[in-house]
mmCIF file of C-alpha atoms and ligand atoms in Angstrom:
data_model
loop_
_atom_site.group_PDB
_atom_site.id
_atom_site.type_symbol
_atom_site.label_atom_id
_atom_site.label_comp_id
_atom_site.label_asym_id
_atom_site.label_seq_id
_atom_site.Cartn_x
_atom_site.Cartn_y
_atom_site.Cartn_z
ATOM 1 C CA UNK A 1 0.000 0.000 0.000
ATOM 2 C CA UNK A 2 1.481 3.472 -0.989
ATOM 3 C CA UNK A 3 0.669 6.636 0.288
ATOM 4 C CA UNK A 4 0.294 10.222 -1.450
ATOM 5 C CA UNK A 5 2.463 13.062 -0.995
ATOM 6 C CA UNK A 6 -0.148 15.099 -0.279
ATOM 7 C CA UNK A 7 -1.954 13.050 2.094
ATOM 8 C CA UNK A 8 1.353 12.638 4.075
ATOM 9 C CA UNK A 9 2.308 16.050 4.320
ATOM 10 C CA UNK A 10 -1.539 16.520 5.346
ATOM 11 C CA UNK A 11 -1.271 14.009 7.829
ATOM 12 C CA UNK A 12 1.958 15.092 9.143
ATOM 13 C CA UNK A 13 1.018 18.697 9.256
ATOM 14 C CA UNK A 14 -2.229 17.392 11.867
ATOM 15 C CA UNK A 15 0.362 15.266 13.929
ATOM 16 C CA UNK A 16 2.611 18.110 14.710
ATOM 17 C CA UNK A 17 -0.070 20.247 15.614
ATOM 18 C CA UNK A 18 -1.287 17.576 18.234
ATOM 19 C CA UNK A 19 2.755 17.166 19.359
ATOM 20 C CA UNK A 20 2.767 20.861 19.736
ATOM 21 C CA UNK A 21 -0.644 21.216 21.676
ATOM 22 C CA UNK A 22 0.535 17.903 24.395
ATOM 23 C CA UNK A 23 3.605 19.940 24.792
ATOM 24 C CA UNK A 24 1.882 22.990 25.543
ATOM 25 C CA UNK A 25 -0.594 21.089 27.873
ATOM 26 C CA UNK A 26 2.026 20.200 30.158
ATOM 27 C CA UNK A 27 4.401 22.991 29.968
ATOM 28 C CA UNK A 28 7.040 21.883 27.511
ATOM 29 C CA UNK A 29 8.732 22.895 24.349
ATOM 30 C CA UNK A 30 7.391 20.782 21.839
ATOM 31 C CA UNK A 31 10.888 20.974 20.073
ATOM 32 C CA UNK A 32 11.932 18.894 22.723
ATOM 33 C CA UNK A 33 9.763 15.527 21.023
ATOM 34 C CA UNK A 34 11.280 13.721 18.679
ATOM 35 C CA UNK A 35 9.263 11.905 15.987
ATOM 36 C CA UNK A 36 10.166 8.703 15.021
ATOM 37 C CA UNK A 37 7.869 7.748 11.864
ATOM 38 C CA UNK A 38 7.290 3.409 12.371
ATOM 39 C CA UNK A 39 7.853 1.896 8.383
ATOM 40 C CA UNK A 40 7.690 -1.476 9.505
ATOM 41 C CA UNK A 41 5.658 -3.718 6.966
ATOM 42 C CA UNK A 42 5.935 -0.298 4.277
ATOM 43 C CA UNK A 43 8.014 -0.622 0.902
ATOM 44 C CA UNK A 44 10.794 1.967 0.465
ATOM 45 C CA UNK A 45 8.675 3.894 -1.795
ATOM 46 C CA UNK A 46 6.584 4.737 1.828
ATOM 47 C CA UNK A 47 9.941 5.631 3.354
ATOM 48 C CA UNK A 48 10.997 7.676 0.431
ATOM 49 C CA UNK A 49 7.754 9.555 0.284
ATOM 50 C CA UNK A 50 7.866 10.129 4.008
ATOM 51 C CA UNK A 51 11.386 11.872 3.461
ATOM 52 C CA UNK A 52 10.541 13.652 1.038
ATOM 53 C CA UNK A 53 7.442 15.030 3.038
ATOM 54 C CA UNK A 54 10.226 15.712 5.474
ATOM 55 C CA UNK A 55 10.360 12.934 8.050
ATOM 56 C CA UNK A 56 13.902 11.962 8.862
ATOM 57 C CA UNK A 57 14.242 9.400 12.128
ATOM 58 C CA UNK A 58 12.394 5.828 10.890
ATOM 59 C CA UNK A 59 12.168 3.032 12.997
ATOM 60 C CA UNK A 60 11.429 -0.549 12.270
ATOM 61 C CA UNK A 61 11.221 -3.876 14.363
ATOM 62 C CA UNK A 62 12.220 -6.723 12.251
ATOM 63 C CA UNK A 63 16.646 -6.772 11.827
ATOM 64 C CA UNK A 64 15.902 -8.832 7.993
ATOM 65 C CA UNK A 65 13.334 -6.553 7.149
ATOM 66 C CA UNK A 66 15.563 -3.090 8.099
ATOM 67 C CA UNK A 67 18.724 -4.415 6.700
ATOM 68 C CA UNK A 68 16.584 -4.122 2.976
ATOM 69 C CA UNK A 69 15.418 -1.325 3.747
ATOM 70 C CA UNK A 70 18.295 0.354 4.883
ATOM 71 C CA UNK A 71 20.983 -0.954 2.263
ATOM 72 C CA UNK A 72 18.890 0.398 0.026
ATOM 73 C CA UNK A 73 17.845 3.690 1.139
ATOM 74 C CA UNK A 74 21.138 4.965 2.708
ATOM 75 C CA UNK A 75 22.691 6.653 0.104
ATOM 76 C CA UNK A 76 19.093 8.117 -1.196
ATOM 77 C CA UNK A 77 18.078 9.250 2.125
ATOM 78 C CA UNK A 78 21.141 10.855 3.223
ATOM 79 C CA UNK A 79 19.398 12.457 6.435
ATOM 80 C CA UNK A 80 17.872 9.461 7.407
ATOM 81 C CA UNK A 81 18.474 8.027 10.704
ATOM 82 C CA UNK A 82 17.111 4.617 12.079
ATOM 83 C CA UNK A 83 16.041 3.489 15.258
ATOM 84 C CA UNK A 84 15.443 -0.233 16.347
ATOM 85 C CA UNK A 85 12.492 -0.605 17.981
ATOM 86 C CA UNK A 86 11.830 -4.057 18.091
ATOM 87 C CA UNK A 87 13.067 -7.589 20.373
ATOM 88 C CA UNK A 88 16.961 -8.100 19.750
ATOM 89 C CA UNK A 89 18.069 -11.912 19.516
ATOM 90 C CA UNK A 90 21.645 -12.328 20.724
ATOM 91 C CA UNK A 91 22.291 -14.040 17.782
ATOM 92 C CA UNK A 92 21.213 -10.464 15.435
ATOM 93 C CA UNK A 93 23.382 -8.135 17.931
ATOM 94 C CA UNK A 94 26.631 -7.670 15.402
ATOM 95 C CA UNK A 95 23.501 -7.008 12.415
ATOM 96 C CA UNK A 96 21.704 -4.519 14.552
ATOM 97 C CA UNK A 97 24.918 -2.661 15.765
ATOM 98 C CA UNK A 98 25.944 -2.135 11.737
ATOM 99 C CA UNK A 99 22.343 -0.980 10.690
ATOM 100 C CA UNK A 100 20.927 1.311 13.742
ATOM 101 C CA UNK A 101 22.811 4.236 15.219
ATOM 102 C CA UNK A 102 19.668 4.450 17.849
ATOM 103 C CA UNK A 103 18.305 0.924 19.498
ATOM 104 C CA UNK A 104 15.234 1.315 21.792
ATOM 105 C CA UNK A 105 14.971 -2.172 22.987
ATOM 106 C CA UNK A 106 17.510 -3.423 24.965
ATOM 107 C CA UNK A 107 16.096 -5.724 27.274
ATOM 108 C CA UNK A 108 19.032 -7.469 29.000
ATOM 109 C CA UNK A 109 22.969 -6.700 29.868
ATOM 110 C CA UNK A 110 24.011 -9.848 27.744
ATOM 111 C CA UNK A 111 22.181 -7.770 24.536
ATOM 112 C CA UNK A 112 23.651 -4.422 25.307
ATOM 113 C CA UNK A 113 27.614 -6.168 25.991
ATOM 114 C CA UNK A 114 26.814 -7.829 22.833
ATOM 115 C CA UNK A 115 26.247 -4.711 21.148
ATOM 116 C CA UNK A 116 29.164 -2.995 22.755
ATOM 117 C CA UNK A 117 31.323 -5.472 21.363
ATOM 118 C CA UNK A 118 30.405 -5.339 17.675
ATOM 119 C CA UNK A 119 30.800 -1.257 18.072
ATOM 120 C CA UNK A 120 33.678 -1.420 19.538
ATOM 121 C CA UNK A 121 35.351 -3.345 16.050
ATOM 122 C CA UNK A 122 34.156 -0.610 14.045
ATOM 123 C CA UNK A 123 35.099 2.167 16.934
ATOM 124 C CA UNK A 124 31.564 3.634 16.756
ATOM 125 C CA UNK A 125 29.358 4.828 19.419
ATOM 126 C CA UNK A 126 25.954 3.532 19.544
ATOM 127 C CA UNK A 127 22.631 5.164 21.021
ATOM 128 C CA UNK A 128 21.063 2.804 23.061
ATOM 129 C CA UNK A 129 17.692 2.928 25.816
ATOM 130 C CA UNK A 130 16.186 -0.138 27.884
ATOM 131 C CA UNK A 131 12.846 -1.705 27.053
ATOM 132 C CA UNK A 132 11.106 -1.947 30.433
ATOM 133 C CA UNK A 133 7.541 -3.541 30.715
ATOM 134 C CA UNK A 134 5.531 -1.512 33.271
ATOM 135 C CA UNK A 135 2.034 -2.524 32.553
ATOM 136 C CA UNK A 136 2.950 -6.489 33.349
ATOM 137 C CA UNK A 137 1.518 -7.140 30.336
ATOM 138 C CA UNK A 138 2.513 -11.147 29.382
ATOM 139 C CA UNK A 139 3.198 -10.416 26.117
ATOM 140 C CA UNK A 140 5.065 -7.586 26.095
ATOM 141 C CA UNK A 141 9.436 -7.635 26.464
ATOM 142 C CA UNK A 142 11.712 -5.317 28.326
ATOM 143 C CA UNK A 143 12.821 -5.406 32.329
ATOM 144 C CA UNK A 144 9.939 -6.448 34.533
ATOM 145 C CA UNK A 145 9.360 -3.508 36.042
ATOM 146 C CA UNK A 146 5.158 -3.832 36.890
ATOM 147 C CA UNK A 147 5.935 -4.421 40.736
ATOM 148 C CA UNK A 148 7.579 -1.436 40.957
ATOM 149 C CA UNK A 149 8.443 0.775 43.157
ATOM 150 C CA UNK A 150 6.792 -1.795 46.252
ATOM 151 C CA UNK A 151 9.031 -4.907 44.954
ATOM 152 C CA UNK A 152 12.178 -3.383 45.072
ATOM 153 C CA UNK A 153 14.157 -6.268 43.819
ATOM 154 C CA UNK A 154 13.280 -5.299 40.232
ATOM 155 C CA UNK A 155 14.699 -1.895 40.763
ATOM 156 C CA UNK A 156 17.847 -2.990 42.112
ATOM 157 C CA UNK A 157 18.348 -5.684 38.867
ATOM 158 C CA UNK A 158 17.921 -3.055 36.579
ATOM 159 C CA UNK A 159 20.194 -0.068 38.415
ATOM 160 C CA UNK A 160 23.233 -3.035 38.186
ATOM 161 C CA UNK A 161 22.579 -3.313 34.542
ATOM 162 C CA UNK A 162 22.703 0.625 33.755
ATOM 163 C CA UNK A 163 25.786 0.807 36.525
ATOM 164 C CA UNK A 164 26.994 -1.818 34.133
ATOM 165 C CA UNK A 165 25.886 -0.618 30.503
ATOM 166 C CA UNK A 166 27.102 3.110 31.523
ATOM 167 C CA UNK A 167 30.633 1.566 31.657
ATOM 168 C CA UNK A 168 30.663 -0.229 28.244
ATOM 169 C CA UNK A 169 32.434 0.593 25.460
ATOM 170 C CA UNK A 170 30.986 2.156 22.340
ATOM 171 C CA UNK A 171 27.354 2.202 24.267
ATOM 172 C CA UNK A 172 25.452 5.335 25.346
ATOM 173 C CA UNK A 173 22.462 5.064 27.252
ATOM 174 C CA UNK A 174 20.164 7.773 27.011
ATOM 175 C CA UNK A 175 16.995 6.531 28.690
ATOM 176 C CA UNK A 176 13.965 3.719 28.638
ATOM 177 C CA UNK A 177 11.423 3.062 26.066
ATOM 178 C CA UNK A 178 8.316 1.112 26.837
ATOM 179 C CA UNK A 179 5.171 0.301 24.789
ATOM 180 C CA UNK A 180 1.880 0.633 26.560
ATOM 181 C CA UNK A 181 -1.218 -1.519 26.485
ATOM 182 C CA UNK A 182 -3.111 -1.313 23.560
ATOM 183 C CA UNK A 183 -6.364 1.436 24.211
ATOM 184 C CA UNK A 184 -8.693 3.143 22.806
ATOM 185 C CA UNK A 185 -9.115 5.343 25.427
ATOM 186 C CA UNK A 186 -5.456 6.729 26.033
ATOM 187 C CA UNK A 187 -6.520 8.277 29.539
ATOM 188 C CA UNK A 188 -6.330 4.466 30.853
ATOM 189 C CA UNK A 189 -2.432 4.316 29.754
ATOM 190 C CA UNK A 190 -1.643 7.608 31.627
ATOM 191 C CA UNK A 191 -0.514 5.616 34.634
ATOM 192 C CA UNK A 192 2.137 3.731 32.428
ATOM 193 C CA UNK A 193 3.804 6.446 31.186
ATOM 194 C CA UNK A 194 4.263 8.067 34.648
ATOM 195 C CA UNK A 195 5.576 5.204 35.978
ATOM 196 C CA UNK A 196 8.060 5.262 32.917
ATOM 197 C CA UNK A 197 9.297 8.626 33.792
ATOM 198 C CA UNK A 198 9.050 8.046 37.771
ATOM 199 C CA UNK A 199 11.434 5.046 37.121
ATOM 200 C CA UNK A 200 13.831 6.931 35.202
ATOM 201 C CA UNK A 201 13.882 9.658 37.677
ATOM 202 C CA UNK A 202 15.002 6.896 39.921
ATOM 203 C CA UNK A 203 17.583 5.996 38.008
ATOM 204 C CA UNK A 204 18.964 9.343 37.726
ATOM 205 C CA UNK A 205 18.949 9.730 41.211
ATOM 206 C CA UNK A 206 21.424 6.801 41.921
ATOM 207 C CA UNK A 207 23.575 7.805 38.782
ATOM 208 C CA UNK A 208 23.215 12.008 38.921
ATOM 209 C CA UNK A 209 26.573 11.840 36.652
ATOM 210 C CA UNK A 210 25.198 10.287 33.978
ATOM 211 C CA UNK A 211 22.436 12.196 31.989
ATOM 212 C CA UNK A 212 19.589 9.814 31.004
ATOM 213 C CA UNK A 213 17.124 12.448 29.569
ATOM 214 C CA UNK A 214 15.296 10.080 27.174
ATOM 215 C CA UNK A 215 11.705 8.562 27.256
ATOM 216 C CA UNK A 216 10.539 6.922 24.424
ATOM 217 C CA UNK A 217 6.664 6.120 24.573
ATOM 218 C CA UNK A 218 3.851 6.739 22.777
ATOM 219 C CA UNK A 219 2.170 5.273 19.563
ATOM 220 C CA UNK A 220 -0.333 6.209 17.266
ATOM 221 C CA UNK A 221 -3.640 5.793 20.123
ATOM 222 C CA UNK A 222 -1.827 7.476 22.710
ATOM 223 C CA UNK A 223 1.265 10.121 21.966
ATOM 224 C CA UNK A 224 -0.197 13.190 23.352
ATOM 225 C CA UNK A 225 -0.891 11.391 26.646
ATOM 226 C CA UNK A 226 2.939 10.303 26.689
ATOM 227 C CA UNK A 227 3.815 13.833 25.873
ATOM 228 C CA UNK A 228 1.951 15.298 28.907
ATOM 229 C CA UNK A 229 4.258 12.777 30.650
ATOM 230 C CA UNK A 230 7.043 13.597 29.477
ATOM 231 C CA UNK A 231 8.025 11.688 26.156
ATOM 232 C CA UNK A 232 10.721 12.923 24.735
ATOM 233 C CA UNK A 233 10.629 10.014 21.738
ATOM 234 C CA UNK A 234 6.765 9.440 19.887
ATOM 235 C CA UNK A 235 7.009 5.895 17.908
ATOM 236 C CA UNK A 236 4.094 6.997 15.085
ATOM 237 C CA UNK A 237 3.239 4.565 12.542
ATOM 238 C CA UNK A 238 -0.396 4.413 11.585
ATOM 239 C CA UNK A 239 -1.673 7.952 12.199
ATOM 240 C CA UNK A 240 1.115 8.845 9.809
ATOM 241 C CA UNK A 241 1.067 5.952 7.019
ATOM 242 C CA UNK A 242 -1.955 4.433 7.013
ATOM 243 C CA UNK A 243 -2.551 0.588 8.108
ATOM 244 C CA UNK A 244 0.340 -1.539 8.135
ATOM 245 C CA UNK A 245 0.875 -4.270 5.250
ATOM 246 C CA UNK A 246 0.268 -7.665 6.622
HETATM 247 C C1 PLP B 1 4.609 -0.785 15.476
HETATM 248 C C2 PLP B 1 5.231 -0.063 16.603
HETATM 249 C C3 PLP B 1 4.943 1.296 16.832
HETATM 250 C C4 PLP B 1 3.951 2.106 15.999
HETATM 251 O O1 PLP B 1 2.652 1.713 16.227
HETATM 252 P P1 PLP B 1 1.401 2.592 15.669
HETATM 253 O O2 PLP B 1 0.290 2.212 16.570
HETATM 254 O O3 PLP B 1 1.198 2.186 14.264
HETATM 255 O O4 PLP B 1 1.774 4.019 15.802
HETATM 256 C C5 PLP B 1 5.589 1.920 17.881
HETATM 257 N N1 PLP B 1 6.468 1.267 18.663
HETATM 258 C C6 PLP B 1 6.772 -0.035 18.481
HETATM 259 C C7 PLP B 1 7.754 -0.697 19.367
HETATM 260 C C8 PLP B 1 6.159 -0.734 17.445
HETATM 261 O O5 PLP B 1 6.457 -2.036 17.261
#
């Protein structure tokens, strides 16, 4: 499925607007939200229309699927930058580290070490954030963080991984990324996205040397609620291109 020009720049046009008028609700500079347009499932004529409508950061979820994608869009879409979104297998680490200069879905030290090591060949520096699963949701990855902050144990697993990934080679964490329960009533996901941004002010606390100002939540049914709390990353896929293929 292909989308026009004009209905894209349309479309875009409406989502900054609502990205601007979250921003305002809750105080913030809306420059401060990045957009991240989802292309997962779309052909590279999508991605190439949504650049030349003037999207830049793309993120997909599938390492077989990005790697076409991205080998053949990289010297057409100069600007472009990609972001991983999607589970990592251990086995895909030294793939994803080549493609993605941004990876939103760490879920585990052995991943990010793994990822530090196949940067640290190439001498590069790679963007990373943890996956966390705050709604408890069964089917969702990331750190299991739904107990939290009563269970403390949780807490304390994850702050020895980011003591750990802060001191890896090649790796920069900037924050956590989580995906909320699926709604049709955003108001319901509020809580989630707090939590999100109450655990990474947690974080911070225990490490105040190390800057982790990212947050990257929110999806086509609920970005301006994740803006009010504090997203600085939206993940948009449908609202901007339309149903996915397959
Ligand atoms: C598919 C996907 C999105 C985009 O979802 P939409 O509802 O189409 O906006 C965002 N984040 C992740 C991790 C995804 O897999």
């Amino acid at each position: 499925m292909s989308v026009s020009l004009g209905l894209l720049t349309e479309r875009i046009q409406q989502v900054q607007e609502r990205i601007s008028d979250a921003a305002a609700r809750a105080g913030r500079d809306p420059a401060d939200v990045q957009l991240v347009t989802v292309t997962k499932t779309h052909g590279i004529e999508v991605v190439e229309s949504a650049y030349l409508a003037g999207l830049r950061h793309f993120g997909e979820n599938r390492v077989e699927e990005a790697e076409g994608k991205i080998t053949a869009l990289s010297d057409r879409l100069p600007e472009s930058t990609w972001h991983m979104i999607g589970h990592i297998q251990s086995r895909k680490t030294a793939q994803v580290a080549s493609l993605f200069p941004w990876v939103h879905s760490v879920d585990r030290f052995k991943i990010a070490r793994r990822l530090s090591d196949a940067v640290a060949e190439t001498g590069g520096m790679l963007n990373i954030m943890l996956e966390v699963n705050i709604s408890g949701e069964a089917s969702k990855y990331g750190y299991h963080l739904a107990g939290w902050p009563e269970e403390q144990a949780s807490f304390q697993a994850l702050l020895e991984d980011v003591r750990g990934i802060t001191s890896l080679p090649g790796i920069r964490l900037h924050g956590l990324m989580t995906m909320a329960p699926f709604t049709d009533e955003p108001e319901t996901v509020r809580p989630v996205f707090r939590r999100l941004r109450q655990l990474r002010d947690a974080l911070q606390e225990r490490l105040p040397a190390y800057p982790l100002p990212h947050l990257s939540m929110g999806m086509s049914s609920d970005f301006e609620v994740a803006i009010e709390e504090g997203a600085t990353i939206v993940r948009l896929g449908t609202i901007l291109l339309g149903p996915r293929n397959g």
